[in-house]
Structures are given as C-alpha cells and as structure tokens.
C-alpha cells in the first residue's frame, strides 16, 4: 500500500489530469497542417450535424506518425532523450542515495533543517535556477574562475552548452524527487534489523547491502521514476544549458511547435513521447502488483 | 563434542572457588544522558548456566543484554567474556547471538532465509545450511511456513522464527530477550523443555529475560532479580523462593504475606517478632544477625500457612482471624483472613475435598498457624 501511494501520485497525475488534454493532442496529431487558425484541418463543425462529423472523421489519418517513423531525426531524438534520461536518473540516484542516507543518520535535531535544505530550491523559480547554472558553468563563469584562481586549470573548461551541463542541470533539478522517497523508505527502516544482521555476523558494509539496500528498494524505484519521467521530456534544461548537439525530444517538439508551427507533427511527437512514458509506468505497476500478490 | 553435564542438583559452579565464569560484569554502569540504566553491577555467569533476568519493566534487562551483544558499551566498568574484555570486539565478532525483544526479523526474507542468514555469514556449504535450517524449523514447529515472509505469519510464529534464528548458529552464549512471551501456555512449556534440552546437548550458556516467574523457576540454574539497574538477589530458583534476601524479592516472586514488627532476640537462632500490641510475638528461625529492637518483616508464603477451626497445638505460631474472602482457583483455594490488628493474611490450602464440603466460609473465625521455619525474616 505504501509503495503504491509512493508512485500513485505521478500515475494519477498522468491519467486523470492529462487525459483530456491528451485526447485533444491526439486528435491534432491525426490532422493535417494548414494555414489557418487553428493551424490544422479538419476542425469539427457541429453545425452541419452528422455530415460534419463524418467529414471530420474522414479527415483524420496517421500520416504524421508515418512521417515521424521515416525521418530518423525523430528516432535519434527519442533515443538520445532516453539515454540522457536514464543516465541522469542513475546519476541522481548516485548523488541522492547518500544524501537520503545521511539525512536518516543525522541527529534528530538536524533533520528538519536538512529536509528544509532539500526542499528549499523549490522556493525559487525553476527558470531562474537554471539560468544561475549558466552563470556558474559558462567559460567566464564562477566555476572556471574559481578553478583558475586556485591554479587547478589554466584554460577554462567548456561545460556550458554540452551534454555535461544538461546532466548537471537535470541532476540538480530533480534531486529532491530522488531524495525524498528514498529518505521515506530509509526512515521506516527499523534500526534493530541492522543490529540483528551484525549480531548474526555481518560487517556494517554487508549489513548495508543485505538489509538496508533491499529494504529501500521501493524508495529507489519510486525516486527513479519521479526523475526519469520528467527528464525524458525535459525541454528547458537542454534548451538553456545544452548545446546545438544536445538532441532531446522536448527540444524537437518545441521547435516543431513554435518554429515550424507544424502543430500536427508536434502533437504526434508528443503522443509518442507520452506513450513511451506510459509503458514503463504500466510495466512498473504490473511488477508491483505481482510482487504484492507474491507477498500475499 | 565432549560430554556436557546437564543442569543437575550438583551443578553449582558459582559455589566452586576455581570455576571460571564465562561472563563477568565488573562494576558496570550504563547511563543514557543522566539516566542510569545499569547501576554499578557486578555479576559472574558460568558456562552452561541457564541464567534468568527477572525484574519490572525498565529495570535494565535489555540494556544488560545489549551490552553483552555489543550494541551498547558500558559507561563505566568492564565486561569480560571468557576472561577477555569485550569492549573492543564488534558485535559481528562476538561468539554471542541475541534474540531481540522486538524479534527484528528481516521483512524481505522468508522464514527459512531469516534462519539461514547467520549461517550464510559463516560460509557454510549450501547443504549444511539447508540441513541446519530444516532442523531449526522442526524444532520450533514451523516447517510448513518455511517460505512465508514474516508478515504472513502470526506473532507467536514470528517469535519462534526469531528464536530459531538465534539458535541456528549454536553460539557459545545465547541471549534471549523474552523468547517465549507471545506463545500460549502449552507451546511455551514445550519450547522451555526444548531450550533446556538444547542447553543440555550443546552446553550453550543461556541468558534469558522473562516476565514469567514460573518460566524462570522451571528453566533456570540461577535467577537474578533486578530493580532500577541493580541486581537485588542472584540465587537458585529455590533459594529465591524460600530465602529471599529482601522484601522486594519476596514480593516480586510469587505470592507472599509480609508481616512487619519489631524483633527481639530469643534462644539460638530464633527471633520474636512483635507485630501487634495485644498479641503474643511470632517466633521465627533465622540465620541472620538481627539487632535487638530492629524493624523486621516476616515474609511467609500463603501455602505455608495452615488454616483450621481449632487452635493447633503443634505449631509455634497461631493467630485467630476472620475469613474475609475466598478465592477458588481449582486445585487450590486462597483464604484472605483479617487479623486482629486489621492486617490481611493469605493462606492457601489444596482442594483435596469437593468445594461444597469446605469447612470454612465467609466471616468464620479461623486459626492461622505456621512453624518457626516457614517464613523468612527480612531486614529493610
Ligand atoms: N537508548 C536509550 N536511551 C535512553 N534511555 C534508554 C535507552 N535504552 C534504554 N533506556 C532506558 O533504560 C531503562 C532500561 O531499559 P531496558 O530496555 O533495559 O528495560 P527492560 O528491563 O528491558 O524493560 P522491559 O521489561 O520493559 O523490556 C529504561 O528506563 C529505558 O527507558
Ligand atoms: Mg526489555
């Protein structure tokens, strides 16, 4: 039940709140682009009654999806997004797990402060924070100045406008989504289990691997999904921190929509993205249910 | 494995001057902040003992165990295991296994994996582990639940898994923190005998916490009665029962009547205890040195007090009183009898006759009597 509630938030969000907009987008993706307002045909004209409906229905086709399948730019963008999302999820996990672990180990009076520090960044606008990273990572930025001043490097590092900057941005932005579920899982862990493991002959490290890790698995899975899902469709971070070579489907979508004003193709891109995201969530749910059944 | 002597009447290493204790607490104090959980405790526990810790909740029993297992370190004093200071030895390197009061079963592992956990750390072969797990499951009668997860079994079953897990490694020293509390009476008795059996077979030293006096009496070689981080008395169950060293111990173990009065020396090892102005003093035998005129308490078990209608001539102590209440407990009846001074004394008789032929009833005037050796004279 707890596990379910951990992940049911994004799940319900996607299903209920996105369902209506999704149907609209789905419809546009089946339309053709047109020089009109809105920039696609057909539009449903209910004043003509049944005939209008039939005409509208006949105007819908899968053409845009075939187009996406043929042009390998889109496939590359999807794959590249997937790669970036998976990598940054793993990186976030690597950074987030020790933070969450440290929080549960901290003295009680420190906990609210640490929790505050994790949540604090949300109090400023996401855009401003990403811009701040520009200032940090650019060639004349704070990081390079610092490293050059202490003499570690003589030439400025080129970080901004590379994939590395995108990873940094994603890890930074989504870290709380990873930390909080893992923290919740670790916090529930009964300390006497570790004592029992030690009593039975485990070193601290083995006790961590055999007890702490498996018992925080659900938090890890929930956190990974909370990072992976938004990272997959991320647009702002690659647009601001990434370079021209950074290929992410969110960016492609934005360009189709605003630069090309090709709403139907942009919608088709969005529909496929959404399908790609729903598949892992459903698989995850299935897995959870199976596990629950196995546990009785 | 060498032949090991079972607990028998002559098993009393604590009386042998050359016996080597397996555990020694030397002036151990444990403080949590400014709260003293264990207060300057010194005790020796010998190999193959079945040592019970008895005491009210919060008196420090678990804390003592946790120090032995290595989860707490003494604030002052030293603990020796086999003559070695164990302070620098981490829990996983101690030849000690503990059964936790909270069981601490691994929720993600099945019953058999829980039991196998410690065996796997020892790097035993798969077959050996499987055999040992099988053996343990049989012992605690849980074979058919081997593949269940801890949350799929009952509280009593969980307790037995925890017990099996701590027994599996057959350590030199086993610490059992209320191992049988959640079991029903029959299963508890069976398991008690199993434990005694294991103890006899393996020679493992047991330190066990229990809230069940009967259990402590049945299984223990010695019982330690604790209060507020101190051991009040350590002795064999029989001594604890028959010769408590304080009102606290007498009162804690079993049912007891405490009659307070002033002592006056009499011939030999007898004292006269004046408990009411208008009544002849009670006569009690004691080996203790009791100062003339000191305040003492006579602790006397209800079953040692006889109840009769006529004044018995063959007992040194006889008091007349009035039956206030009768508690019928099946095999025995407890009579609550009010003495002239207003004190209420309990007397127990075995119900060898049917109840309707009972000779006393409410408000009857009866005689209570006991011998001079029936009670213990205690100084506070
Ligand atoms: N980690 C701790 N911090 C502070 N106080 C503690 C801690 N552990 C135990 N205590 C206190 O020490 C005292 C002894 O605790 P302990 O657990 O040894 O009692 P116990 O005899 O096992 O009681 P019970 O029969 O209820 O299990 C209690 O008053 C308890 O509150
Ligand atoms: Mg306890």
Coordinates of C-alpha atoms in Angstrom, one line a residue, chain A residues 5 15 18 23 36 42-43 53 62 66 83 110 112 125 182 186 203 205 227 237 246 249 255:
Chain A
X5 CA 1.0 5.6 -2.6
X15 CA -4.0 9.5 -16.1
X18 CA -3.6 14.7 -18.7
X23 CA -7.2 13.4 -26.3
X36 CA -5.4 28.7 -40.7
X42 CA -10.1 19.3 -40.2
X43 CA -11.9 21.1 -37.4
X53 CA -18.9 14.7 -38.0
X62 CA -1.9 8.5 -39.4
X66 CA 4.4 7.6 -40.7
X83 CA 19.9 7.9 -23.0
X110 CA 19.2 18.3 12.5
X112 CA 14.1 19.4 9.9
X125 CA 11.7 29.7 -9.9
X182 CA 14.5 7.2 -0.6
X186 CA 15.1 4.5 4.9
X203 CA 30.0 -6.4 9.0
X205 CA 29.0 -2.9 5.0
X227 CA 13.2 11.6 -12.1
X237 CA 17.3 22.4 -19.3
X246 CA 22.3 18.1 -27.5
X249 CA 12.8 15.2 -28.0
X255 CA 10.8 23.6 -32.5

